[in-house]
CSV table of C-alpha atoms and ligand atoms in Angstrom, one decimal:
chain,number,residue,atom,x,y,z
A,43,MET,CA,38.9,-80.2,12.6
A,44,ARG,CA,35.6,-81.4,11.7
A,45,THR,CA,32.9,-79.9,9.6
A,46,ILE,CA,31.3,-76.9,11.6
A,47,ILE,CA,27.6,-78.1,11.9
A,48,GLU,CA,24.5,-76.1,12.8
A,49,PRO,CA,23.5,-77.1,16.3
A,50,PHE,CA,19.9,-77.2,15.2
A,51,ARG,CA,17.4,-78.9,12.8
A,52,ILE,CA,15.4,-76.8,10.4
A,53,LYS,CA,11.7,-76.9,10.9
A,54,VAL,CA,10.4,-74.0,8.8
A,55,VAL,CA,12.1,-73.0,5.4
A,56,GLU,CA,12.1,-69.8,3.6
A,57,PRO,CA,13.0,-70.0,0.1
A,58,ILE,CA,15.9,-67.7,-1.6
A,59,ARG,CA,15.7,-67.0,-4.9
A,60,MET,CA,18.6,-67.4,-7.7
A,61,THR,CA,19.1,-64.7,-10.2
A,62,THR,CA,21.2,-64.4,-13.3
A,63,ARG,CA,24.1,-62.1,-13.6
A,64,GLU,CA,22.3,-60.2,-16.3
A,65,GLU,CA,19.2,-59.7,-14.1
A,66,ARG,CA,21.3,-58.5,-11.3
A,67,LEU,CA,23.2,-56.2,-13.5
A,68,ALA,CA,19.8,-54.6,-14.5
A,69,LEU,CA,18.3,-54.6,-10.9
A,70,LEU,CA,21.6,-53.1,-9.5
A,71,ARG,CA,21.4,-50.2,-12.3
A,72,GLU,CA,17.8,-49.6,-11.4
A,73,ALA,CA,18.9,-48.9,-7.9
A,74,GLY,CA,21.6,-46.7,-8.6
A,75,TYR,CA,24.1,-49.1,-7.5
A,76,ASN,CA,23.1,-48.8,-4.1
A,77,VAL,CA,22.2,-52.1,-2.4
A,78,PHE,CA,20.0,-50.5,0.4
A,79,LEU,CA,17.6,-49.7,-2.6
A,80,LEU,CA,17.2,-53.3,-3.7
A,81,ARG,CA,14.3,-55.6,-2.9
A,82,SER,CA,15.5,-58.2,-0.6
A,83,GLU,CA,13.7,-60.8,-2.7
A,84,ASP,CA,16.5,-60.1,-5.2
A,85,VAL,CA,19.2,-61.0,-2.9
A,86,LEU,CA,20.4,-64.5,-2.3
A,87,LEU,CA,22.5,-64.0,0.8
A,88,ASP,CA,21.7,-60.9,2.5
A,89,LEU,CA,24.6,-59.9,4.8
A,90,LEU,CA,23.6,-56.3,5.1
A,91,THR,CA,23.1,-56.5,8.8
A,92,ASP,CA,22.9,-58.9,11.9
A,93,SER,CA,20.2,-56.6,13.5
A,94,GLY,CA,16.7,-58.0,13.7
A,95,THR,CA,17.4,-60.9,11.3
A,96,SER,CA,17.7,-63.7,13.6
A,97,ALA,CA,15.8,-66.8,13.2
A,98,MET,CA,13.6,-67.7,16.0
A,99,SER,CA,13.6,-71.0,17.7
A,100,ALA,CA,10.6,-73.3,18.2
A,101,GLU,CA,10.5,-72.2,22.0
A,102,GLN,CA,10.6,-68.5,21.2
A,103,TRP,CA,7.6,-69.1,18.7
A,104,ALA,CA,5.9,-71.1,21.5
A,105,GLY,CA,6.6,-68.2,23.7
A,106,MET,CA,5.0,-65.8,21.2
A,107,MET,CA,1.5,-67.8,21.5
A,108,ARG,CA,2.0,-67.6,25.2
A,109,GLY,CA,2.4,-63.7,24.9
A,110,ASP,CA,0.1,-61.8,27.3
A,111,GLU,CA,-1.2,-58.5,25.8
A,112,SER,CA,-2.4,-57.1,29.1
A,113,TYR,CA,-1.8,-53.3,29.3
A,114,ALA,CA,-0.3,-53.5,32.7
A,115,GLY,CA,1.4,-56.2,34.7
A,116,SER,CA,1.8,-58.9,32.0
A,117,PRO,CA,3.1,-62.1,33.1
A,118,SER,CA,5.2,-62.0,29.9
A,119,TYR,CA,6.7,-58.9,31.3
A,120,TYR,CA,7.8,-60.6,34.6
A,121,ARG,CA,9.1,-63.4,32.5
A,122,PHE,CA,11.3,-60.8,30.5
A,123,GLU,CA,12.4,-59.1,33.8
A,124,GLU,CA,13.3,-62.6,35.5
A,125,ALA,CA,15.3,-63.3,32.2
A,126,VAL,CA,17.3,-59.8,32.6
A,127,HIS,CA,17.8,-60.4,36.1
A,128,GLU,CA,19.2,-63.7,35.6
A,129,VAL,CA,21.7,-63.0,32.7
A,130,PHE,CA,22.7,-59.5,33.6
A,131,GLY,CA,22.2,-59.1,37.3
A,132,PHE,CA,20.7,-55.7,37.1
A,133,GLU,CA,17.9,-55.0,39.6
A,134,HIS,CA,15.6,-52.4,37.4
A,135,VAL,CA,15.1,-53.1,33.9
A,136,ILE,CA,13.0,-51.0,31.6
A,137,PRO,CA,12.0,-52.3,28.2
A,138,THR,CA,12.1,-50.3,25.0
A,139,HIS,CA,11.2,-50.7,21.2
A,140,GLN,CA,14.9,-50.8,20.1
A,141,GLY,CA,18.4,-50.2,21.5
A,142,ARG,CA,18.2,-46.4,20.4
A,143,ALA,CA,15.3,-45.9,22.6
A,144,ALA,CA,17.4,-47.3,25.6
A,145,GLU,CA,20.1,-44.9,24.8
A,146,ARG,CA,17.9,-42.0,24.5
A,147,ILE,CA,16.5,-42.5,27.8
A,148,LEU,CA,19.7,-43.4,29.5
A,149,PHE,CA,21.4,-40.1,28.0
A,150,GLU,CA,18.5,-37.8,28.6
A,151,THR,CA,18.3,-38.8,32.2
A,152,LEU,CA,22.3,-38.9,33.0
A,153,CYS,CA,23.6,-36.2,30.5
A,154,GLY,CA,23.5,-32.5,29.5
A,155,PRO,CA,24.8,-29.7,27.3
A,156,GLY,CA,28.7,-29.7,27.6
A,157,ASP,CA,29.2,-33.1,29.2
A,158,LEU,CA,31.5,-35.7,27.7
A,159,VAL,CA,30.7,-39.4,27.3
A,160,PRO,CA,34.0,-41.5,26.9
A,161,SER,CA,33.6,-45.0,25.4
A,162,ASN,CA,35.8,-47.5,23.4
A,163,THR,CA,33.9,-46.7,20.3
A,164,HIS,CA,30.3,-45.1,20.3
A,165,PHE,CA,27.9,-46.9,17.7
A,166,ASP,CA,26.3,-44.3,15.6
A,167,THR,CA,22.8,-44.4,17.2
A,168,THR,CA,24.6,-44.0,20.6
A,169,ARG,CA,27.0,-41.1,19.3
A,170,ALA,CA,23.6,-39.4,17.9
A,171,ASN,CA,21.7,-40.0,21.1
A,172,VAL,CA,24.7,-38.2,23.4
A,173,GLU,CA,24.9,-35.6,20.9
A,174,ALA,CA,21.0,-34.9,21.0
A,175,VAL,CA,21.4,-33.9,24.5
A,176,GLY,CA,24.1,-31.5,23.9
A,177,ALA,CA,26.9,-33.7,25.3
A,178,ARG,CA,30.1,-35.0,23.2
A,179,ALA,CA,30.8,-38.5,22.4
A,180,VAL,CA,34.5,-39.3,22.8
A,181,ASP,CA,36.1,-42.5,21.6
A,182,LEU,CA,39.0,-43.9,23.3
A,183,LEU,CA,39.9,-47.3,21.5
A,184,ILE,CA,43.3,-48.6,21.8
A,185,PRO,CA,45.5,-47.6,18.9
A,186,GLU,CA,45.6,-51.4,17.7
A,187,GLY,CA,41.7,-51.2,17.2
A,188,LEU,CA,42.3,-48.7,14.2
A,189,ARG,CA,44.9,-51.0,12.3
A,190,PRO,CA,42.9,-53.4,10.1
A,191,SER,CA,45.8,-55.9,9.4
A,192,GLU,CA,47.1,-55.9,13.0
A,193,VAL,CA,46.4,-59.2,15.3
A,194,HIS,CA,45.3,-58.4,18.7
A,195,PRO,CA,43.1,-60.6,20.8
A,196,PHE,CA,41.1,-57.6,22.1
A,197,LYS,CA,40.9,-54.8,19.6
A,198,GLY,CA,37.8,-53.4,21.2
A,199,ASN,CA,39.5,-52.5,24.5
A,200,LEU,CA,39.4,-48.8,25.9
A,201,ASP,CA,42.5,-46.9,26.3
A,202,VAL,CA,42.7,-46.7,30.1
A,203,GLU,CA,45.4,-44.3,30.4
A,204,ARG,CA,43.6,-41.8,27.7
A,205,LEU,CA,40.6,-42.2,30.1
A,206,GLU,CA,42.4,-41.2,33.1
A,207,ALA,CA,43.9,-38.3,31.3
A,208,LEU,CA,40.5,-37.0,30.0
A,209,ILE,CA,39.0,-37.1,33.5
A,210,ARG,CA,42.0,-35.2,34.8
A,211,GLN,CA,41.9,-32.8,32.1
A,212,GLU,CA,37.9,-32.2,32.0
A,213,GLY,CA,36.9,-33.0,35.5
A,214,VAL,CA,34.6,-35.6,36.9
A,215,ASP,CA,31.8,-33.3,36.8
A,216,ARG,CA,31.7,-33.1,33.1
A,217,ILE,CA,31.7,-36.9,32.9
A,218,PRO,CA,28.3,-38.2,33.9
A,219,LEU,CA,29.0,-41.8,32.7
A,220,VAL,CA,31.4,-44.0,30.7
A,221,MET,CA,30.3,-46.5,28.2
A,222,LEU,CA,31.9,-49.7,26.8
A,223,THR,CA,30.4,-51.3,23.7
A,224,LEU,CA,30.7,-55.1,23.6
A,225,THR,CA,31.4,-56.0,21.0
A,226,ASN,CA,32.7,-53.0,19.2
A,227,ASN,CA,30.3,-53.0,16.2
A,228,SER,CA,31.7,-50.0,14.4
A,229,GLY,CA,35.3,-51.2,15.0
A,230,GLY,CA,35.3,-54.6,13.3
A,231,GLY,CA,33.1,-56.5,15.8
A,232,GLN,CA,36.2,-56.8,18.1
A,233,PRO,CA,35.9,-58.0,21.6
A,234,VAL,CA,36.7,-56.0,25.0
A,235,SER,CA,38.8,-58.0,27.4
A,236,MET,CA,37.6,-59.0,30.9
A,237,ALA,CA,40.8,-57.4,32.2
A,238,ASN,CA,39.8,-54.2,30.4
A,239,VAL,CA,36.3,-54.0,31.7
A,240,LYS,CA,37.7,-54.4,35.3
A,241,ALA,CA,40.3,-51.7,34.6
A,242,VAL,CA,37.6,-49.4,33.2
A,243,SER,CA,35.5,-50.2,36.0
A,244,GLU,CA,38.2,-49.6,38.6
A,245,VAL,CA,39.0,-46.0,37.2
A,246,CYS,CA,35.0,-45.2,37.1
A,247,ARG,CA,34.7,-46.5,40.9
A,248,ARG,CA,37.7,-44.3,41.9
A,249,HIS,CA,36.2,-41.2,40.3
A,250,GLY,CA,32.6,-42.0,41.3
A,251,ILE,CA,31.5,-42.3,37.6
A,252,PRO,CA,28.8,-44.8,36.7
A,253,LEU,CA,30.0,-47.3,33.9
A,254,TYR,CA,27.2,-48.5,31.4
A,255,ILE,CA,27.7,-51.3,29.0
A,256,ASP,CA,26.4,-51.2,25.3
A,257,ALA,CA,25.4,-55.0,25.7
A,258,CYS,CA,24.2,-55.8,22.1
A,259,ARG,CA,26.6,-58.2,21.5
A,260,PHE,CA,27.3,-59.5,25.1
A,261,ALA,CA,27.2,-63.2,24.3
A,262,GLU,CA,29.6,-63.2,21.5
A,263,ASN,CA,32.0,-61.0,23.8
A,264,ALA,CA,32.0,-63.3,26.5
A,265,TYR,CA,32.6,-66.4,24.3
A,266,LEU,CA,35.5,-64.6,22.7
A,267,ILE,CA,36.8,-63.9,26.3
A,268,ARG,CA,36.5,-67.8,27.0
A,269,LEU,CA,38.4,-68.5,23.5
A,270,ARG,CA,41.1,-65.8,24.0
A,271,GLU,CA,41.7,-64.6,27.6
A,272,GLU,CA,43.9,-66.5,30.0
A,273,GLY,CA,41.8,-67.9,33.0
A,274,TYR,CA,38.6,-68.4,31.1
A,275,ALA,CA,38.8,-71.5,29.0
A,276,ASP,CA,37.0,-73.5,31.3
A,277,ARG,CA,34.2,-71.1,32.7
A,278,PRO,CA,31.0,-71.3,31.5
A,279,VAL,CA,29.9,-68.7,29.2
A,280,ARG,CA,26.8,-67.7,31.5
A,281,GLU,CA,29.3,-66.9,34.4
A,282,ILE,CA,31.8,-64.8,32.1
A,283,ALA,CA,28.6,-62.8,31.1
A,284,ARG,CA,27.7,-62.3,34.6
A,285,GLU,CA,31.0,-61.3,35.7
A,286,ILE,CA,31.2,-58.6,33.0
A,287,PHE,CA,28.0,-57.0,34.2
A,288,SER,CA,29.2,-57.3,37.8
A,289,HIS,CA,31.6,-54.5,37.2
A,290,ALA,CA,29.0,-52.1,35.6
A,291,ASP,CA,26.2,-50.1,36.9
A,292,GLY,CA,23.8,-50.9,34.0
A,293,CYS,CA,23.4,-51.5,30.3
A,294,THR,CA,21.5,-50.7,27.3
A,295,MET,CA,20.7,-53.3,24.9
A,296,SER,CA,19.2,-54.0,21.4
A,297,ALA,CA,17.7,-57.4,21.6
A,298,LYS,CA,17.8,-57.4,17.9
A,299,LYS,CA,21.2,-58.7,18.1
A,300,ASP,CA,22.2,-61.1,20.9
A,301,GLY,CA,18.4,-61.4,22.3
A,302,LEU,CA,17.8,-63.3,19.1
A,303,ALA,CA,14.6,-61.5,18.6
A,304,ASN,CA,13.5,-59.4,15.7
A,305,ILE,CA,12.5,-56.4,17.8
A,306,GLY,CA,13.0,-54.9,21.2
A,307,GLY,CA,15.5,-53.6,23.6
A,308,PHE,CA,15.9,-52.3,27.2
A,309,VAL,CA,17.8,-50.2,29.6
A,310,ALA,CA,18.8,-51.8,32.7
A,311,THR,CA,20.3,-50.2,36.1
A,312,ARG,CA,21.2,-50.7,39.7
A,313,ASP,CA,20.1,-47.0,40.4
A,314,ALA,CA,16.3,-47.2,41.8
A,315,GLU,CA,16.1,-43.3,41.7
A,316,LEU,CA,17.4,-43.1,38.0
A,317,ALA,CA,15.1,-46.0,37.1
A,318,GLN,CA,12.1,-44.0,38.3
A,319,ARG,CA,13.0,-41.1,36.2
A,320,GLN,CA,13.6,-43.2,33.2
A,321,ARG,CA,10.1,-45.0,33.6
A,322,ASN,CA,8.6,-41.7,33.7
A,323,LEU,CA,10.4,-40.7,30.4
A,324,LEU,CA,9.5,-44.2,29.2
A,325,ILE,CA,5.6,-43.4,29.7
A,326,LEU,CA,6.0,-40.2,27.5
A,327,THR,CA,7.1,-42.1,24.3
A,328,GLU,CA,7.5,-45.7,24.6
A,329,GLY,CA,4.8,-46.9,27.1
A,330,PHE,CA,3.7,-48.3,30.3
A,331,PRO,CA,6.8,-49.8,32.3
A,332,THR,CA,5.5,-53.4,31.8
A,333,TYR,CA,5.8,-53.2,27.9
A,334,GLY,CA,7.6,-50.3,26.9
A,335,GLY,CA,6.8,-50.0,23.4
A,336,LEU,CA,6.7,-53.8,22.9
A,337,ALA,CA,4.1,-56.3,22.4
A,338,GLY,CA,3.8,-59.0,25.3
A,339,ARG,CA,4.9,-61.6,22.7
A,340,ASP,CA,8.0,-59.6,21.9
A,341,LEU,CA,8.9,-59.8,25.8
A,342,GLU,CA,8.5,-63.4,25.7
A,343,ALA,CA,10.7,-63.9,22.6
A,344,ILE,CA,13.5,-61.7,24.0
A,345,ALA,CA,13.2,-63.8,27.6
A,346,ILE,CA,13.9,-67.0,25.8
A,347,GLY,CA,16.5,-65.5,23.3
A,348,LEU,CA,18.5,-64.1,26.0
A,349,ARG,CA,19.1,-67.6,27.4
A,350,GLU,CA,19.3,-69.3,24.2
A,351,VAL,CA,22.0,-67.0,23.1
A,352,LEU,CA,24.3,-68.4,26.1
A,353,GLU,CA,24.0,-71.7,25.0
A,354,GLU,CA,27.7,-73.1,24.4
A,355,ASP,CA,26.8,-75.4,21.4
A,356,TYR,CA,25.2,-72.1,19.8
A,357,LEU,CA,28.1,-69.8,20.4
A,358,GLU,CA,30.9,-72.3,19.5
A,359,TYR,CA,29.1,-72.8,16.2
A,360,ARG,CA,28.4,-69.3,15.8
A,361,LEU,CA,32.0,-67.8,16.3
A,362,ALA,CA,33.3,-70.8,14.4
A,363,SER,CA,31.4,-70.1,11.3
A,364,VAL,CA,32.5,-66.3,11.2
A,365,ARG,CA,36.1,-67.3,11.8
A,366,TYR,CA,35.8,-69.8,8.8
A,367,LEU,CA,34.5,-67.2,6.4
A,368,GLY,CA,37.3,-64.9,7.4
A,369,GLU,CA,40.2,-67.4,7.4
A,370,ALA,CA,38.9,-68.8,4.2
A,371,ILE,CA,38.8,-65.5,2.2
A,372,ALA,CA,42.3,-64.4,3.9
A,373,ALA,CA,44.0,-67.6,2.8
A,374,GLY,CA,42.9,-66.6,-0.5
A,375,GLY,CA,44.7,-63.3,-0.3
A,376,VAL,CA,41.6,-61.2,0.5
A,377,PRO,CA,42.7,-58.4,3.1
A,378,ILE,CA,40.4,-58.6,6.2
A,379,VAL,CA,40.2,-56.8,9.7
A,380,GLN,CA,42.3,-59.2,11.8
A,381,PRO,CA,41.4,-61.2,13.7
A,382,PRO,CA,37.9,-62.5,12.7
A,383,GLY,CA,35.5,-60.8,15.3
A,384,GLY,CA,32.1,-62.0,16.6
A,385,HIS,CA,29.3,-61.1,14.2
A,386,ALA,CA,30.9,-60.0,10.9
A,387,ILE,CA,33.8,-60.2,8.6
A,388,TYR,CA,35.2,-56.9,7.4
A,389,ILE,CA,37.0,-56.6,4.3
A,390,ASP,CA,39.6,-54.1,3.9
A,391,ALA,CA,38.4,-52.8,0.5
A,392,ALA,CA,41.3,-50.1,0.3
A,393,ALA,CA,43.9,-52.9,0.6
A,394,PHE,CA,41.8,-55.2,-1.6
A,395,LEU,CA,41.5,-52.7,-4.4
A,396,PRO,CA,44.7,-50.6,-4.3
A,397,HIS,CA,44.0,-49.2,-7.6
A,398,ILE,CA,40.9,-47.3,-6.7
A,399,SER,CA,41.5,-44.3,-4.5
A,400,PRO,CA,39.2,-43.5,-1.4
A,401,LEU,CA,37.5,-40.7,-3.0
A,402,GLU,CA,36.5,-43.3,-6.1
A,403,LEU,CA,34.8,-45.2,-3.3
A,404,PRO,CA,36.6,-48.8,-3.3
A,405,GLY,CA,34.1,-50.1,-1.0
A,406,GLN,CA,31.0,-49.3,-3.1
A,407,ALA,CA,32.7,-51.1,-5.9
A,408,LEU,CA,33.2,-54.0,-3.8
A,409,VAL,CA,29.7,-54.0,-2.7
A,410,ALA,CA,28.3,-54.0,-6.2
A,411,GLU,CA,30.7,-56.4,-7.5
A,412,LEU,CA,29.7,-58.9,-4.8
A,413,TYR,CA,26.1,-58.5,-5.7
A,414,LEU,CA,26.9,-59.0,-9.3
A,415,GLU,CA,29.2,-61.9,-8.7
A,416,GLY,CA,26.9,-64.0,-6.4
A,417,GLY,CA,23.7,-62.0,-5.2
A,418,ILE,CA,25.5,-61.3,-1.9
A,419,ARG,CA,24.7,-58.0,0.0
A,420,GLY,CA,27.0,-56.6,2.2
A,421,VAL,CA,27.5,-52.9,3.4
A,422,GLU,CA,30.2,-50.2,2.7
A,423,VAL,CA,31.5,-48.8,6.0
A,424,GLY,CA,33.9,-46.3,4.4
A,425,THR,CA,33.8,-43.0,2.7
A,426,VAL,CA,30.2,-43.4,1.4
A,427,MET,CA,29.2,-43.9,5.0
A,428,PHE,CA,31.5,-41.9,7.1
A,429,GLY,CA,33.2,-39.5,4.8
A,430,ARG,CA,32.0,-35.8,4.5
A,431,ARG,CA,31.3,-33.6,1.7
A,432,ASP,CA,32.2,-29.8,2.5
A,433,PRO,CA,28.7,-28.1,2.2
A,434,ASP,CA,30.5,-25.0,1.0
A,435,THR,CA,33.0,-26.0,-1.3
A,436,GLY,CA,31.6,-29.6,-2.4
A,437,GLU,CA,34.9,-31.0,-1.5
A,438,GLU,CA,34.8,-34.7,-0.5
A,439,HIS,CA,36.8,-36.0,2.6
A,440,PRO,CA,37.4,-39.7,2.8
A,441,ALA,CA,36.8,-41.9,5.9
A,442,PRO,CA,39.6,-43.3,8.1
A,443,MET,CA,39.1,-46.7,6.6
A,444,GLU,CA,37.4,-48.3,3.6
A,445,LEU,CA,35.8,-51.5,4.9
A,446,VAL,CA,33.0,-53.8,3.6
A,447,ARG,CA,30.9,-55.5,6.4
A,448,LEU,CA,29.6,-59.1,5.9
A,449,ALA,CA,27.3,-59.5,8.6
A,450,LEU,CA,26.1,-62.9,9.4
A,451,PRO,CA,22.5,-63.2,10.7
A,452,ARG,CA,22.1,-65.6,13.9
A,453,ARG,CA,20.8,-69.1,13.0
A,454,VAL,CA,19.8,-68.1,9.4
A,455,TYR,CA,22.4,-69.4,7.1
A,456,THR,CA,24.2,-72.8,6.9
A,457,GLN,CA,27.7,-74.0,6.4
A,458,SER,CA,27.0,-74.5,2.8
A,459,HIS,CA,26.0,-71.0,2.3
A,460,VAL,CA,29.2,-69.7,3.8
A,461,ASP,CA,31.2,-72.0,1.5
A,462,TYR,CA,29.4,-70.4,-1.4
A,463,LEU,CA,29.9,-67.0,0.0
A,464,VAL,CA,33.8,-68.0,0.0
A,465,GLU,CA,33.8,-69.4,-3.5
A,466,ALA,CA,31.8,-66.1,-4.9
A,467,ILE,CA,34.5,-63.8,-2.9
A,468,LEU,CA,37.3,-65.5,-4.3
A,469,ALA,CA,36.0,-65.6,-8.0
A,470,PHE,CA,35.9,-61.9,-7.6
A,471,ALA,CA,39.3,-61.6,-6.2
A,472,GLU,CA,40.6,-63.1,-9.4
A,473,ARG,CA,39.2,-60.4,-11.7
A,474,ARG,CA,39.4,-57.6,-9.2
A,475,GLU,CA,41.9,-55.5,-11.3
A,476,GLN,CA,39.1,-54.9,-14.1
A,477,VAL,CA,37.0,-53.1,-11.8
A,478,GLY,CA,37.1,-49.3,-11.3
A,479,GLY,CA,35.7,-46.8,-9.1
A,480,PHE,CA,32.2,-45.2,-8.5
A,481,ARG,CA,30.9,-41.6,-8.2
A,482,PHE,CA,27.8,-40.1,-6.6
A,483,THR,CA,25.0,-39.1,-8.8
A,484,TYR,CA,22.6,-38.1,-5.8
A,485,GLN,CA,23.3,-37.7,-2.0
A,486,ALA,CA,21.3,-36.5,0.7
A,487,PRO,CA,22.9,-34.1,3.1
A,488,VAL,CA,23.0,-36.6,6.2
A,489,LEU,CA,23.4,-40.4,6.4
A,490,ARG,CA,23.6,-40.4,2.7
A,491,HIS,CA,24.6,-44.0,2.5
A,492,PHE,CA,21.0,-44.9,2.7
A,493,THR,CA,19.7,-43.0,-0.3
A,494,ALA,CA,22.8,-42.2,-2.3
A,495,ARG,CA,22.8,-43.2,-6.1
A,496,PHE,CA,26.0,-43.9,-8.0
A,497,GLU,CA,27.3,-44.5,-11.5
A,498,PRO,CA,30.5,-46.6,-12.1
A,499,MET,CA,33.6,-45.1,-13.7
A,500,TYR,CA,33.8,-48.5,-15.8
A,501,GLU,CA,31.7,-50.8,-17.4
A,502,PRO,CA,30.6,-53.6,-15.2
A,503,ALA,CA,30.1,-56.7,-17.1
B,708,PLP,C1,22.4,-51.9,16.9
B,708,PLP,C2,23.0,-51.4,17.8
B,708,PLP,C3,22.5,-50.2,18.5
B,708,PLP,C4,21.1,-49.7,18.4
B,708,PLP,O1,20.0,-50.6,18.4
B,708,PLP,P1,18.8,-50.8,17.6
B,708,PLP,O2,17.9,-51.8,18.2
B,708,PLP,O3,19.3,-50.7,16.3
B,708,PLP,O4,18.2,-49.4,17.8
B,708,PLP,C5,23.4,-49.7,19.7
B,708,PLP,N1,24.6,-49.9,19.8
B,708,PLP,C6,25.2,-51.1,19.0
B,708,PLP,C7,26.7,-51.5,19.3
B,708,PLP,C8,24.5,-51.6,18.1
B,708,PLP,O5,25.1,-52.7,17.2
């Protein structure tokens, strides 16, 4: 295979700063060993998230200048609306400032106390918005999706039999909608197959339950269908995306992911009456329906980004680059969630650092050490993020998996950055037995990972 090249030239550059290991140790200590508390200037390769961190194209920047800031009826809105129609095929679209605002509007208009919302896996903002209206978020991922080392082409699939059983047990009236998250961000960035979208849609239709798609990474999912599912190898990825949405009643979207924009989102639907109620809610907190909490220039950037993200050369490079990173470190003995997914590589820290028990936070140790090793910032997705401390006894309960996510921002880093990343991770692998665990010195009662402080139970060198 030939070298993976970026299908773009670079017109604007942003310097990133090398630091010495000594500097990084001092900075990390000052941040209480929590990389969320580092300044981004002190990070060389920032893989904390792929959300809102995409590089925009020359066309998108040109669109920003064309942005029309009229309060009502701006041409930028109509260009945005047309792009959503073209890519997703939904009739009614409501712009929002982020994906979570779209979620709040969707669940407030469809759900109430006592309802259940099944999904393959709800993303954390989705779960929080379901729970905020008194409903319960139910994850029905196929069992393969929870086994990191198991190879399966579509580990994001929803377990259709469990969905049918849930509907039988709880009754159609308690299930106002079903969600599918494409790709499954909380489950290793794993895709959902077209066959699964169709099967879930068929069950929903039979029971008269609407199906909504959390579409944040729809283009990456569509391209993974093309690479992995029979019958799609020669289909244009735009058509694959349209086919996915043809099976759904609507979607929520964070344009900070596959919108290739730095902010924005929307909710879309085929249901005119629902859209009307959603617009009324939008006006209350987001803004008039032709801007919905965004500037006209943001709508332009999203309209262009939604089309660019489906360009075949871009998607080929994007997925090859993620796969290259995963395969290179796996070949060097680093256990990862298999197979590599769409936007990130997840290292299985429990398997990589088996001498550190879950309550000694192996993922946190790995995140700290990757920063010390190479100025790399990843994120712990394990006991720090999803573990629980009993408020009465203070007893800690570990999370089901100890992962570290390395999310690749879109169009930002080059192949040589990825090579550097591989070298740094493999250099750390050589000395991994020398590192120990971490303990909390401070934690907030909720969402503790953002502000927690830690101390190492060994001497980081
Ligand atoms: C990011 C994300 C959201 C929420 O979007 P925001 O723009 O961050 O509010 C919802 N679902 C998934 C799968 C996401 O990755």
